[in-house]
PDB file of C-alpha atoms in Angstrom:
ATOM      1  CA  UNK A 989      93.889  93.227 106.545  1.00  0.00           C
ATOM      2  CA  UNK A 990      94.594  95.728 103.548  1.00  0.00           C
ATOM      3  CA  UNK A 991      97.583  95.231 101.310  1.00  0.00           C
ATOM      4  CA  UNK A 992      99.437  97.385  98.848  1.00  0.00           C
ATOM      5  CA  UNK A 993     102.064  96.579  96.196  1.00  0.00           C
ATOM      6  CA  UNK A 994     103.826  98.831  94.465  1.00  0.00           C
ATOM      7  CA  UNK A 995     104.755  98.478  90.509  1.00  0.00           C
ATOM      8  CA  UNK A 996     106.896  99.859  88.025  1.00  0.00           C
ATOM      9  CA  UNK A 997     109.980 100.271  86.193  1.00  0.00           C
ATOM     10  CA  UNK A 998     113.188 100.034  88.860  1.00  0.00           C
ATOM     11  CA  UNK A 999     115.106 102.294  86.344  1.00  0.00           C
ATOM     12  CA  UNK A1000     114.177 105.612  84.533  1.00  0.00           C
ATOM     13  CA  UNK A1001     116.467 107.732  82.478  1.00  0.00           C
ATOM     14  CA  UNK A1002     116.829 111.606  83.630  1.00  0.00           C
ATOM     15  CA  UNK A1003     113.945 114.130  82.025  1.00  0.00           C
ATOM     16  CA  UNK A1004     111.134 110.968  81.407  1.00  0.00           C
ATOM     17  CA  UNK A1005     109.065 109.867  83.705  1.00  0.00           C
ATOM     18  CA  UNK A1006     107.952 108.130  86.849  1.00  0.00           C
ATOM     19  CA  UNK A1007     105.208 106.144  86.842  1.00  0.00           C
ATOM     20  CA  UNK A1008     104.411 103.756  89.882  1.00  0.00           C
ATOM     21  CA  UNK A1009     101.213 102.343  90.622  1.00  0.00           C
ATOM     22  CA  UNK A1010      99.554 100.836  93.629  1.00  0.00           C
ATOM     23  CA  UNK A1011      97.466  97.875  93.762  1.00  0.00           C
ATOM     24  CA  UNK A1012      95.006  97.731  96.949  1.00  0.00           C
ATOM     25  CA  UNK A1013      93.880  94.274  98.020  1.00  0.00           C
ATOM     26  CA  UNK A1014      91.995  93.185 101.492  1.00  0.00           C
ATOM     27  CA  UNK A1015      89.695  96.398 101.831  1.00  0.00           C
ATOM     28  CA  UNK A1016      87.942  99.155  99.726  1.00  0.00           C
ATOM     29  CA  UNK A1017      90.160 101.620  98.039  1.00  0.00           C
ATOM     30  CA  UNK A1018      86.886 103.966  98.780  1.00  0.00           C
ATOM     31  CA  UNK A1019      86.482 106.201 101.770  1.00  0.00           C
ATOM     32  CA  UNK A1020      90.155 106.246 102.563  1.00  0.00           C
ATOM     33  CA  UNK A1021      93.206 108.948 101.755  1.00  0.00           C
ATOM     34  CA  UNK A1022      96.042 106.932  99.906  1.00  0.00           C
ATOM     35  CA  UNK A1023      99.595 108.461  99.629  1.00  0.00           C
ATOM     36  CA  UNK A1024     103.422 108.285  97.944  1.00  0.00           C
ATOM     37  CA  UNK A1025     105.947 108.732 100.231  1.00  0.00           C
ATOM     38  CA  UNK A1026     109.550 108.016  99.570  1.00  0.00           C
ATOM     39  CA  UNK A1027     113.339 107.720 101.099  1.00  0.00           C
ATOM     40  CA  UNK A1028     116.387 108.279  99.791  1.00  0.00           C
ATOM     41  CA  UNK A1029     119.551 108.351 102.011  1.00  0.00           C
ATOM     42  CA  UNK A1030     120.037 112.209 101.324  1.00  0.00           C
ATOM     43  CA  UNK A1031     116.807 113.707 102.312  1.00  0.00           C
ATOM     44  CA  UNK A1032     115.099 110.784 104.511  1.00  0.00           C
ATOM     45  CA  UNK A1033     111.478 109.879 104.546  1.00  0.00           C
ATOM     46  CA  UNK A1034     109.212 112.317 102.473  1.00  0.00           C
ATOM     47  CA  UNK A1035     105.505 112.886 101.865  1.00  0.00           C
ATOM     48  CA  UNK A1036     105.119 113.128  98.281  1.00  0.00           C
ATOM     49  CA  UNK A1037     101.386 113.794  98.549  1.00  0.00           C
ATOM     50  CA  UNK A1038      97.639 111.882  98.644  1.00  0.00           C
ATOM     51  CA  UNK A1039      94.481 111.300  97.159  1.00  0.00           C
ATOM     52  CA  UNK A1040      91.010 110.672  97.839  1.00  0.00           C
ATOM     53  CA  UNK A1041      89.187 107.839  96.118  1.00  0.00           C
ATOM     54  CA  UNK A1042      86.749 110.874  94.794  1.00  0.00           C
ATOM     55  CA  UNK A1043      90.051 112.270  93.386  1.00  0.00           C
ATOM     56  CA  UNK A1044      90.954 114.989  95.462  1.00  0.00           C
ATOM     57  CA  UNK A1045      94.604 115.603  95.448  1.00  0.00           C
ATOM     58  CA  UNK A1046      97.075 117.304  97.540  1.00  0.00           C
ATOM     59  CA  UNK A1047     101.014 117.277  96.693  1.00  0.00           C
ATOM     60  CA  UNK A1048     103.657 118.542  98.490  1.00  0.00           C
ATOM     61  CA  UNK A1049     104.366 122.243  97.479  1.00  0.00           C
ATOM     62  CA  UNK A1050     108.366 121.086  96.572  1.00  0.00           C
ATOM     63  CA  UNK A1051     107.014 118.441  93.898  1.00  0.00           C
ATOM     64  CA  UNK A1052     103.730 119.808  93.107  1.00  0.00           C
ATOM     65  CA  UNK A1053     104.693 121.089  89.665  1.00  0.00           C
ATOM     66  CA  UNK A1054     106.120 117.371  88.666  1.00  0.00           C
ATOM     67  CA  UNK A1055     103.261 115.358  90.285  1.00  0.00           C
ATOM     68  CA  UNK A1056     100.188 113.556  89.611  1.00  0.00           C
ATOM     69  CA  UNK A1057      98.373 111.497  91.046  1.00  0.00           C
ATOM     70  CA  UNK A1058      95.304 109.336  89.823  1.00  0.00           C
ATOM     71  CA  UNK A1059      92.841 106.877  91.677  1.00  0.00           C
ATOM     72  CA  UNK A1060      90.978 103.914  89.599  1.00  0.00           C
ATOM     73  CA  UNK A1061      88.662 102.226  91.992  1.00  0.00           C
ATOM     74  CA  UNK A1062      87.245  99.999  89.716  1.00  0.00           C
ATOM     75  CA  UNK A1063      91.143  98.121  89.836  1.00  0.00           C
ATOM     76  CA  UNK A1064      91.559  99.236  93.715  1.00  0.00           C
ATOM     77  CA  UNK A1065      94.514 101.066  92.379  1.00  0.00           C
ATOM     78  CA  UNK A1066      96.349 104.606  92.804  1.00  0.00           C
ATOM     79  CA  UNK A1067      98.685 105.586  91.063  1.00  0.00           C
ATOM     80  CA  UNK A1068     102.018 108.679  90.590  1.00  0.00           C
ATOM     81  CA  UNK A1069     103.332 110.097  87.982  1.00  0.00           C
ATOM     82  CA  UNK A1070     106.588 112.378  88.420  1.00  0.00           C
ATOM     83  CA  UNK A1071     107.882 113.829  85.356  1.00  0.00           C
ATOM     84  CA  UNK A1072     111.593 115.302  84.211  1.00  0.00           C
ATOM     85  CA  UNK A1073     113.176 113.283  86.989  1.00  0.00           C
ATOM     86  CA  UNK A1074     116.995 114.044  88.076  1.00  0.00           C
ATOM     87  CA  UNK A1075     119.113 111.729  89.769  1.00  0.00           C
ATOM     88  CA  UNK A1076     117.758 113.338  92.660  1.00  0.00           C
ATOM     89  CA  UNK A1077     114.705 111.769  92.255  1.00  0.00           C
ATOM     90  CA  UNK A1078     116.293 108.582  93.124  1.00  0.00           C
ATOM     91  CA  UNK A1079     114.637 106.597  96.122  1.00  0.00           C
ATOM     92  CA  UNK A1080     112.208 104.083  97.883  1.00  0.00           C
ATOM     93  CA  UNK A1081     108.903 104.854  97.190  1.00  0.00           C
ATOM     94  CA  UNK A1082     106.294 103.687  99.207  1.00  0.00           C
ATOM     95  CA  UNK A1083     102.482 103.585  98.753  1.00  0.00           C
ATOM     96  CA  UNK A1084     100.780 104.156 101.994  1.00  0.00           C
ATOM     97  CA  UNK A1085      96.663 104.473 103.412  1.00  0.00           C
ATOM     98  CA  UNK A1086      95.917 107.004 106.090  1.00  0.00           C
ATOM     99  CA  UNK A1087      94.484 106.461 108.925  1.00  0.00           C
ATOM    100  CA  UNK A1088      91.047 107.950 110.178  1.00  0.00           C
ATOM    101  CA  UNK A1089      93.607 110.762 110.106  1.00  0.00           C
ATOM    102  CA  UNK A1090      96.470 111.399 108.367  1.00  0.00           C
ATOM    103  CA  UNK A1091      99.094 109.126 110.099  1.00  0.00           C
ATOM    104  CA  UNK A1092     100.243 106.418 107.681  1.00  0.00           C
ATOM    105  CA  UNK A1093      98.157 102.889 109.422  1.00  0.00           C
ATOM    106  CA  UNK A1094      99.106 100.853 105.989  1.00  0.00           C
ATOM    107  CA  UNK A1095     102.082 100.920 103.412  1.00  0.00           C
ATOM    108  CA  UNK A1096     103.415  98.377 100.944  1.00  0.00           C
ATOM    109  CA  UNK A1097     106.959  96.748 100.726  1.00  0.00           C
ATOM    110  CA  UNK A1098     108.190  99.984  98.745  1.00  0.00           C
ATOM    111  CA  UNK A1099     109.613 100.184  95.370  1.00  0.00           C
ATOM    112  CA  UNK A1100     113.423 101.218  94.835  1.00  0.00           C
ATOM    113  CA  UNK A1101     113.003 103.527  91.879  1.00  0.00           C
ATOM    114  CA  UNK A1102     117.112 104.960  90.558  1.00  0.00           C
ATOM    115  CA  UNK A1103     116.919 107.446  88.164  1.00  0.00           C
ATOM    116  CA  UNK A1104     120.260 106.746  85.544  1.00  0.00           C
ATOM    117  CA  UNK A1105     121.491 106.767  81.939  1.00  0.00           C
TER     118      UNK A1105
ATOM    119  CA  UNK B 144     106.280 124.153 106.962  1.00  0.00           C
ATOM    120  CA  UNK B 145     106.975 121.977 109.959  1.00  0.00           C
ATOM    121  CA  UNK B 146     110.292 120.954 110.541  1.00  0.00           C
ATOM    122  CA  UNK B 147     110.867 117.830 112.982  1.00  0.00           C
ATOM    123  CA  UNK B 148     113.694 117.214 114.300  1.00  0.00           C
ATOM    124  CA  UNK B 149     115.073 113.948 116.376  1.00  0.00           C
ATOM    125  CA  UNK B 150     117.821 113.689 119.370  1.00  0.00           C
ATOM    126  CA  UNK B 151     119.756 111.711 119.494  1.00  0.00           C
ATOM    127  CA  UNK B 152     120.556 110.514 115.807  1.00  0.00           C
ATOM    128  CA  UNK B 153     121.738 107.095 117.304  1.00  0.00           C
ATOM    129  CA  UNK B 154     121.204 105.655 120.784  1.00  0.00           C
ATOM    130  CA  UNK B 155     122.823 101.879 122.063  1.00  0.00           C
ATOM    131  CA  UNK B 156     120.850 100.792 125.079  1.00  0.00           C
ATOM    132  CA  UNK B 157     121.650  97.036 127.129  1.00  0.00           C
ATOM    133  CA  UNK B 158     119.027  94.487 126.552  1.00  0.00           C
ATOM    134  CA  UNK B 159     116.101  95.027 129.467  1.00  0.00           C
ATOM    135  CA  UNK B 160     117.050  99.121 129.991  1.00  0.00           C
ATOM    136  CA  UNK B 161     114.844 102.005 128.656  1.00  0.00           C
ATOM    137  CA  UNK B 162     115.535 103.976 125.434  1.00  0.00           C
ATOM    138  CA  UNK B 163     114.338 107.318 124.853  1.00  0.00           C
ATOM    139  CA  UNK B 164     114.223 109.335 121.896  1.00  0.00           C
ATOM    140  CA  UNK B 165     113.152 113.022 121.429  1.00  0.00           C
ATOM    141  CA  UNK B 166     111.489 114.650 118.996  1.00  0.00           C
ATOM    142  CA  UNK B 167     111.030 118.316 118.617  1.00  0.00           C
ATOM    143  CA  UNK B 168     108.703 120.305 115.796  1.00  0.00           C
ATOM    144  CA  UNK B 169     108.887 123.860 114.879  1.00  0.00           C
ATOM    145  CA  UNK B 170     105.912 125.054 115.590  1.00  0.00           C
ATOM    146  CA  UNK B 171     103.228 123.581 118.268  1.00  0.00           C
ATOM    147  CA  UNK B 172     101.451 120.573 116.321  1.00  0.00           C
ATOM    148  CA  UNK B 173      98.468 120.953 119.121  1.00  0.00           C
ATOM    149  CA  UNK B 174      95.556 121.510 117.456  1.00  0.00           C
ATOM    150  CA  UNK B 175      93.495 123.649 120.034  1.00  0.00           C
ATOM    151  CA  UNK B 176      89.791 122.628 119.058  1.00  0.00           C
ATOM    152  CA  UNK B 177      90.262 119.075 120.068  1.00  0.00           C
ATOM    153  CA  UNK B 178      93.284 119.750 122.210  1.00  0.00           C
ATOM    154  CA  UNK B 179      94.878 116.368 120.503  1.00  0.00           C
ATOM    155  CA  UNK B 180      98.809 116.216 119.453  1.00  0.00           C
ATOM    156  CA  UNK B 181      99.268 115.475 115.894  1.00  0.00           C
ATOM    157  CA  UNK B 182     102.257 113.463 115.885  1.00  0.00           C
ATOM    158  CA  UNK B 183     102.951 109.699 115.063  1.00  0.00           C
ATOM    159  CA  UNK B 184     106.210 107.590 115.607  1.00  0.00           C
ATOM    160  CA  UNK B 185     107.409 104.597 113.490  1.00  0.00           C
ATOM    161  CA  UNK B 186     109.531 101.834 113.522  1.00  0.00           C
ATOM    162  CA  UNK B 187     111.589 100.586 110.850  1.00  0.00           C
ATOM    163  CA  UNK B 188     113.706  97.950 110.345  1.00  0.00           C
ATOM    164  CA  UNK B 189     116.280  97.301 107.432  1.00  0.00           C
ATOM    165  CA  UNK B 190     114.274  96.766 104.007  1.00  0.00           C
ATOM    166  CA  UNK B 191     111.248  96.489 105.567  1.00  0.00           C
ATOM    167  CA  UNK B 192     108.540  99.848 105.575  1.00  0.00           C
ATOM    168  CA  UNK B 193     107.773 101.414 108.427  1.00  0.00           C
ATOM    169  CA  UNK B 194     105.440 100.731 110.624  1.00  0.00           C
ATOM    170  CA  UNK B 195     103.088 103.001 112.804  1.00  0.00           C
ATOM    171  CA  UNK B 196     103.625 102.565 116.780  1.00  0.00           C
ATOM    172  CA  UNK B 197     101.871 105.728 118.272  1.00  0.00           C
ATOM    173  CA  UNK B 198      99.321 108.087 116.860  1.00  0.00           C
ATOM    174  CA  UNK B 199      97.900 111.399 118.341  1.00  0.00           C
ATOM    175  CA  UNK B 200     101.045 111.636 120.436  1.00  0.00           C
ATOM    176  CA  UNK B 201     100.780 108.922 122.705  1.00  0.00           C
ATOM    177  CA  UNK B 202      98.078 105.861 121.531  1.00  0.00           C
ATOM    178  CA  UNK B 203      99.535 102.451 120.773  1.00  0.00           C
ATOM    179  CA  UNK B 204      98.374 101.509 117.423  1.00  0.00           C
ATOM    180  CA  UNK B 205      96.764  97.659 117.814  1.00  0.00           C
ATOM    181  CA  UNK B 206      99.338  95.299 118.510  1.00  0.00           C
ATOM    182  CA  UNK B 207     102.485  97.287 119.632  1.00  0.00           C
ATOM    183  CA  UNK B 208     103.640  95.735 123.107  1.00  0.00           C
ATOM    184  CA  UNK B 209     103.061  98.640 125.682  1.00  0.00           C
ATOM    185  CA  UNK B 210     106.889  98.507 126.197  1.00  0.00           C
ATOM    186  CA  UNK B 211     106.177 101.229 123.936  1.00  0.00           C
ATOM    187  CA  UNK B 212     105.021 104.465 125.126  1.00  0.00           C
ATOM    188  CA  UNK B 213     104.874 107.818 123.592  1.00  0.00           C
ATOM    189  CA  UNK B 214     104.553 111.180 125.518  1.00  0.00           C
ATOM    190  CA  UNK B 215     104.883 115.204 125.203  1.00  0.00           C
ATOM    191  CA  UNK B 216     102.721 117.703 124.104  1.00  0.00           C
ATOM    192  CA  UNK B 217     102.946 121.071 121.915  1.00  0.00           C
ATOM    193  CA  UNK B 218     106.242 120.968 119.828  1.00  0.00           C
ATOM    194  CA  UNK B 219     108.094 118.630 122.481  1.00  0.00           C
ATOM    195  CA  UNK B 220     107.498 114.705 122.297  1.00  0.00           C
ATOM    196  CA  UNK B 221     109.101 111.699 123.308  1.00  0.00           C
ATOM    197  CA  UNK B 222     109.323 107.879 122.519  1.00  0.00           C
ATOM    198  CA  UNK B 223     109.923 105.491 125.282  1.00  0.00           C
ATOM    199  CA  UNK B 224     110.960 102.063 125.363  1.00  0.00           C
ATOM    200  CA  UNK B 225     110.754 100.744 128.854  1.00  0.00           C
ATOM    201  CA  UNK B 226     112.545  96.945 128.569  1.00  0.00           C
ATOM    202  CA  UNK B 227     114.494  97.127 125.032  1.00  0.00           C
ATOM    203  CA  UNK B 228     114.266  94.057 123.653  1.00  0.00           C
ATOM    204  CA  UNK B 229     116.608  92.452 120.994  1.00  0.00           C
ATOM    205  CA  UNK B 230     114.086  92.898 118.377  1.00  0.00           C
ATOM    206  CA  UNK B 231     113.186  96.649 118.587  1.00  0.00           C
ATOM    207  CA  UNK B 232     116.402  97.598 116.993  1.00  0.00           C
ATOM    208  CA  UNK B 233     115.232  99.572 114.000  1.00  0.00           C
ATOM    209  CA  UNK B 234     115.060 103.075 113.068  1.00  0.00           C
ATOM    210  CA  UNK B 235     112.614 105.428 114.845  1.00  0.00           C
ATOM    211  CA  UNK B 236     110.737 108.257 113.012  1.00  0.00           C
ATOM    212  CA  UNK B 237     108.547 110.999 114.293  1.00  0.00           C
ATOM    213  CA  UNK B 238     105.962 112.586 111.986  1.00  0.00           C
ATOM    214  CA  UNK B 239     103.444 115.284 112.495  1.00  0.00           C
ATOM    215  CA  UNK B 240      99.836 115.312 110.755  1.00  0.00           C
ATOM    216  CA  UNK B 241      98.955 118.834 111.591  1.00  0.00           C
ATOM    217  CA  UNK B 242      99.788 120.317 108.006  1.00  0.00           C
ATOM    218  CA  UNK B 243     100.427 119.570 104.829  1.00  0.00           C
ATOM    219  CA  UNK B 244     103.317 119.304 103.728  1.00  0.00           C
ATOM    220  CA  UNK B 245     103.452 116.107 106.490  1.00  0.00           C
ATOM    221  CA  UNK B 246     107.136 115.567 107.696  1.00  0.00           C
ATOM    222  CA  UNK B 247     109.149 113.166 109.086  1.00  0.00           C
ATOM    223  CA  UNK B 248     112.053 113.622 111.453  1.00  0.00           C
ATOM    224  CA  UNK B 249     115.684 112.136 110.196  1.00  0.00           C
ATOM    225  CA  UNK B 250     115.337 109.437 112.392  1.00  0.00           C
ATOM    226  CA  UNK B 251     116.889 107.392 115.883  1.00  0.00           C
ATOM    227  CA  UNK B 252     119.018 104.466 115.294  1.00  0.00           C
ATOM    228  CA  UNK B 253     118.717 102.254 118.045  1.00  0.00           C
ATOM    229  CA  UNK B 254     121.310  99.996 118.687  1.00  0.00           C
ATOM    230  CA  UNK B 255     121.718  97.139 121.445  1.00  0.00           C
ATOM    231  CA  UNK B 256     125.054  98.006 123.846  1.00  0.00           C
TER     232      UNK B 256
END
């Protein structure tokens, strides 16, 4: 049965950046979609965006100028970048596989993420 | 974009009676080619992810007791519990796969009365 765990600094100071990354173990991190999707109390659960293991991204159009995203499946690992964070950037963030479509079949624990001086 | 949207916000249901939560989208999430629903629910209980119940409207993802039941079509769905149990009390999210950007709903709280 797959497994992800997210990683990363809890804390990050407004304007850096984000940078999470999730570690894949049980299963192949190739033919699947893999996706960020956080929660914060203010604007619930939110698809962030996904990629392919060939690479192929697609971000949500309200992030898409802040957001990477990167696959390396020779570590089974994905991973997000989100740069000049704000305080509202503050939440859960969750790493997550799609299912053979895109409903989210897998995610890991999550990853509280607060964005403070 | 796609904007879903739950009834009731919270719900408190006796131990052993149904529970039923809504969930409406903005625009029909029926995709007309393979006449399926694109629209999952979740479960979610505190500090814990969620986790998928029902995809394509109304199939039981491996393992969920069939207490659980999911129903609707076009832009009107609904989640069904048929028994609540003590454990099912959790948060309840729709989502709909249709288009990018995916969204959720804001959620159900389900409470025992």
């Amino acid at each position: 049965q797959v497994q992800l765990q997210e990683s990363g600094p809890g804390l990050v100071k407004p304007s850096e950046t984000l940078s999470l990354i999730c570690t894949v173990s049980g299963g192949p991190i190739t033919s699947y979609y893999w996706s960020w999707v956080r929660q914060s109390p203010g604007k619930g659960l939110e698809w962030i965006g996904h990629i392919y293991h060939t690479g192929l991204t697609n971000y949500t159009p309200s992030l898409k100028s802040r957001v990477s995203m990167s696959v390396d499946t020779s570590k089974n690992q994905f991973s997000l970048k989100l740069i000049s964070v704000t305080a509202a950037d503050t939440a859960v963030y969750y790493c997550a596989r799609f299912g053979p479509w895109h409903w989210f079949e897998a995610w890991g624990r999550g990853i509280l993420v607060a964005v403070s001086s | 974009d796609i904007v879903m949207t739950q009834s009731p916000d919270s719900l408190a249901v006796s131990l052993g009676e149904r529970a039923t939560i809504n969930c409406k989208s903005s625009q029909s999430v029926l995709y007309s080619s393979n006449y399926k629903d694109y629209l999952a629910w979740y479960q979610q209980k505190p500090g814990r992810p969620p986790k998928l119940l029902i995809y394509w409207a109304s199939t039981r993802e491996s393992g969920v007791p069939d207490r659980f039941s999911g129903s609707g079509s076009g832009t009107d769905f609904t989640l069904t519990i048929s028994s609540l149990q003590a454990e099912d009390v959790a948060v309840y999210f729709c989502q709909q796969y249709y288009s990018t950007p995916y969204s959720f709903g804001q959620g159900t709280k389900l409470e025992i009365k």
